[in-house]
Short mmCIF file of C-alpha atoms in Angstrom, two decimals:
data_model
loop_
_atom_site.label_atom_id
_atom_site.label_comp_id
_atom_site.label_asym_id
_atom_site.label_seq_id
_atom_site.Cartn_x
_atom_site.Cartn_y
_atom_site.Cartn_z
CA MET A 1 -99.51 -97.31 -36.99
CA ASN A 2 -103.25 -96.64 -36.91
CA ASP A 3 -103.12 -94.62 -33.71
CA LYS A 4 -104.74 -91.20 -33.80
CA TYR A 5 -102.90 -88.36 -32.09
CA ILE A 6 -103.91 -84.88 -31.03
CA PHE A 7 -101.22 -82.37 -30.15
CA LEU A 8 -102.44 -79.83 -27.63
CA ASP A 9 -100.99 -76.53 -26.55
CA ARG A 10 -101.40 -76.14 -22.77
CA ASP A 11 -102.10 -72.52 -21.78
CA GLY A 12 -105.24 -71.33 -23.53
CA VAL A 13 -106.26 -74.84 -24.66
CA ILE A 14 -106.24 -77.00 -21.53
CA ASN A 15 -106.07 -74.34 -18.84
CA LYS A 16 -106.88 -70.65 -18.68
CA ASP A 17 -103.90 -68.59 -19.77
CA ASN A 18 -103.46 -66.20 -16.88
CA GLY A 19 -99.84 -65.49 -17.78
CA TYR A 20 -96.91 -67.70 -16.76
CA VAL A 21 -99.05 -70.24 -14.89
CA HIS A 22 -96.73 -72.32 -12.70
CA GLU A 23 -98.64 -72.96 -9.44
CA TRP A 24 -101.53 -75.40 -8.96
CA ARG A 25 -103.56 -72.69 -7.22
CA ASP A 26 -103.44 -70.65 -10.45
CA PHE A 27 -104.15 -73.58 -12.81
CA PHE A 28 -107.80 -73.56 -13.90
CA PHE A 29 -109.10 -75.98 -16.51
CA ILE A 30 -111.06 -74.24 -19.25
CA ASP A 31 -114.77 -75.02 -19.03
CA GLY A 32 -115.58 -78.22 -20.91
CA VAL A 33 -111.95 -79.37 -21.34
CA ILE A 34 -112.25 -82.48 -19.19
CA GLU A 35 -115.48 -83.49 -20.94
CA ALA A 36 -113.81 -82.86 -24.31
CA LEU A 37 -110.78 -84.97 -23.42
CA LYS A 38 -113.08 -87.79 -22.31
CA ILE A 39 -114.96 -87.67 -25.63
CA LEU A 40 -111.70 -87.67 -27.58
CA ASN A 41 -110.43 -90.51 -25.41
CA LYS A 42 -113.51 -92.57 -26.32
CA LEU A 43 -112.77 -91.82 -29.98
CA ASN A 44 -109.34 -93.44 -29.34
CA TYR A 45 -107.26 -90.30 -29.71
CA LYS A 46 -103.94 -90.16 -27.89
CA PHE A 47 -102.78 -86.85 -26.41
CA VAL A 48 -99.46 -85.04 -26.63
CA VAL A 49 -98.92 -81.63 -25.02
CA VAL A 50 -96.47 -79.20 -26.66
CA THR A 51 -96.12 -76.00 -24.67
CA ASN A 52 -93.89 -72.94 -24.71
CA GLN A 53 -92.89 -72.13 -21.13
CA SER A 54 -90.72 -69.04 -21.51
CA GLY A 55 -91.34 -68.16 -17.86
CA ILE A 56 -88.52 -70.60 -17.10
CA GLY A 57 -86.07 -68.81 -19.40
CA ARG A 58 -87.24 -65.44 -18.14
CA GLY A 59 -86.52 -66.49 -14.56
CA LEU A 60 -90.17 -66.15 -13.47
CA PHE A 61 -90.36 -69.76 -12.27
CA THR A 62 -88.11 -72.79 -12.17
CA LYS A 63 -88.09 -76.05 -14.11
CA GLU A 64 -88.89 -77.76 -10.83
CA GLN A 65 -92.03 -75.66 -10.43
CA TYR A 66 -93.02 -76.47 -14.01
CA TYR A 67 -92.50 -80.22 -13.44
CA LYS A 68 -94.43 -80.14 -10.16
CA LEU A 69 -97.41 -78.44 -11.79
CA THR A 70 -97.25 -80.88 -14.72
CA GLU A 71 -97.37 -83.85 -12.34
CA LEU A 72 -100.33 -82.35 -10.48
CA TYR A 73 -102.49 -81.78 -13.56
CA LYS A 74 -101.46 -85.16 -15.02
CA LYS A 75 -102.45 -86.88 -11.76
CA TYR A 76 -105.76 -85.02 -11.64
CA LEU A 77 -106.61 -85.88 -15.26
CA SER A 78 -105.48 -89.48 -14.75
CA SER A 79 -108.06 -89.76 -11.97
CA LYS A 80 -110.62 -88.84 -14.65
CA GLY A 81 -109.31 -91.54 -17.02
CA ILE A 82 -107.27 -89.15 -19.18
CA GLU A 83 -103.63 -89.95 -19.93
CA PHE A 84 -100.96 -88.26 -22.02
CA VAL A 85 -98.57 -90.07 -24.33
CA GLY A 86 -96.09 -87.26 -23.82
CA ILE A 87 -95.73 -83.74 -22.51
CA TYR A 88 -93.06 -81.55 -24.11
CA HIS A 89 -92.09 -78.03 -23.15
CA CYS A 90 -89.72 -75.35 -24.38
CA PRO A 91 -88.13 -73.44 -21.48
CA HIS A 92 -86.46 -70.83 -23.67
CA ALA A 93 -87.20 -67.10 -23.63
CA PRO A 94 -87.70 -65.58 -27.08
CA ASN A 95 -85.56 -62.50 -26.47
CA LYS A 96 -82.57 -63.96 -24.64
CA ILE A 97 -79.39 -64.16 -26.69
CA GLU A 98 -78.48 -67.59 -25.29
CA ASP A 99 -81.88 -68.96 -26.36
CA LYS A 100 -81.79 -67.63 -29.96
CA GLY A 101 -80.71 -70.99 -31.44
CA CYS A 102 -83.71 -72.77 -29.96
CA PHE A 103 -85.50 -75.17 -32.33
CA CYS A 104 -88.19 -76.22 -29.86
CA ARG A 105 -89.99 -72.92 -29.21
CA LYS A 106 -93.13 -72.65 -31.32
CA PRO A 107 -93.41 -71.53 -34.12
CA ASN A 108 -90.45 -73.89 -34.58
CA PRO A 109 -91.56 -77.53 -34.90
CA GLY A 110 -88.96 -79.08 -32.57
CA MET A 111 -91.28 -80.33 -29.82
CA ILE A 112 -93.67 -81.89 -32.33
CA LEU A 113 -90.86 -83.57 -34.26
CA ARG A 114 -89.32 -84.92 -31.07
CA ALA A 115 -92.66 -86.37 -29.95
CA SER A 116 -93.09 -87.92 -33.40
CA GLN A 117 -89.71 -89.62 -33.12
CA ASP A 118 -90.22 -90.70 -29.50
CA HIS A 119 -93.63 -92.27 -30.16
CA ARG A 120 -93.53 -93.08 -33.89
CA ILE A 121 -96.36 -90.69 -34.64
CA GLN A 122 -97.52 -90.23 -38.22
CA LEU A 123 -97.76 -86.43 -38.22
CA SER A 124 -99.69 -86.12 -41.49
CA ASP A 125 -102.56 -88.02 -39.82
CA SER A 126 -102.40 -86.05 -36.56
CA ILE A 127 -104.27 -82.99 -35.32
CA MET A 128 -102.87 -79.85 -33.68
CA VAL A 129 -105.04 -77.76 -31.37
CA GLY A 130 -103.72 -74.37 -30.35
CA ASP A 131 -104.85 -70.90 -29.48
CA LYS A 132 -102.12 -68.96 -31.27
CA ILE A 133 -100.93 -68.69 -34.85
CA THR A 134 -97.48 -69.85 -33.67
CA ASP A 135 -99.09 -73.22 -32.79
CA MET A 136 -100.45 -73.47 -36.33
CA ILE A 137 -97.10 -72.52 -37.91
CA ALA A 138 -95.25 -75.13 -35.83
CA ALA A 139 -97.79 -77.79 -36.79
CA LYS A 140 -97.62 -76.92 -40.49
CA ASN A 141 -93.81 -76.92 -40.42
CA ALA A 142 -93.87 -80.34 -38.73
CA GLY A 143 -96.20 -81.79 -41.36
CA ILE A 144 -99.49 -81.84 -39.42
CA ASN A 145 -102.28 -81.31 -41.94
CA LYS A 146 -105.23 -80.86 -39.56
CA ARG A 147 -104.70 -77.65 -37.59
CA PHE A 148 -107.48 -76.37 -35.35
CA LEU A 149 -107.28 -72.88 -33.91
CA LEU A 150 -109.25 -71.92 -30.81
CA LYS A 151 -110.60 -68.41 -31.21
CA GLU A 152 -113.41 -66.48 -29.65
CA ASN A 153 -113.90 -64.45 -32.83
CA LEU A 154 -114.19 -66.85 -35.74
CA GLU A 155 -113.55 -64.31 -38.51
CA LEU A 156 -111.83 -65.36 -41.70
CA ILE A 157 -108.51 -67.02 -41.11
CA ASP A 158 -105.62 -68.09 -43.32
CA GLN A 159 -106.84 -71.37 -44.79
CA ASN A 160 -103.25 -72.33 -45.66
CA LEU A 161 -102.39 -72.22 -41.98
CA VAL A 162 -105.60 -73.18 -40.17
CA THR A 163 -107.83 -76.07 -41.22
CA LYS A 164 -110.75 -74.96 -39.07
CA SER A 165 -111.35 -72.68 -36.11
CA PHE A 166 -113.48 -73.42 -33.07
CA LYS A 167 -114.48 -71.66 -29.88
CA SER A 168 -113.48 -74.51 -27.54
CA LEU A 169 -111.91 -77.94 -27.25
CA LEU A 170 -115.38 -79.29 -26.48
CA GLU A 171 -116.59 -77.96 -29.84
CA ILE A 172 -113.66 -79.77 -31.51
CA ALA A 173 -114.51 -83.02 -29.71
CA SER A 174 -118.14 -82.76 -30.83
CA PHE A 175 -117.04 -82.05 -34.41
CA LEU A 176 -114.71 -85.07 -34.45
CA ASP A 177 -117.41 -87.25 -32.87
CA LEU A 178 -119.84 -86.30 -35.65
CA ASN A 179 -117.18 -86.50 -38.39
CA ARG A 180 -115.28 -89.64 -37.43
CA ASN A 181 -113.62 -89.96 -40.84
CA PHE A 182 -112.30 -86.41 -40.83
#
């Protein structure tokens, strides 16, 4: 089990988070993301997406719309040589009574733990990249030791929660390329 895995949040890490993105016409890759994924791919990292999609639970879009968009961005990235080991989503809304028992919605670690079981991923050797503290909490609770937070303002952060903060996924890829034993 020497495979290297990076868990990625979707909105705010892969694509611009314009709020409840569920249509291809509203899905815009963040500048440098494709280049970053290519660099990480060359470094033999495998990718897993873990994304909260409460728009489904809120009734703003359907699971079918989510799956259609997922297939479109997967197909586009595949044409660039980028593949995902798995893509996991939580459809639950945080404030709905029927969704209160949810274990998959970040900051809960459910999606990460499921991916680990499905693909035999050693979480302590994996990396989580997210743009919210809830991503970092989920990763820590799942046992991921390397947690990278994307932030525009790189002020002091909780070192117990965040290993390192960066401005972009491309900056992370460059860091990992220069620090291959990290």
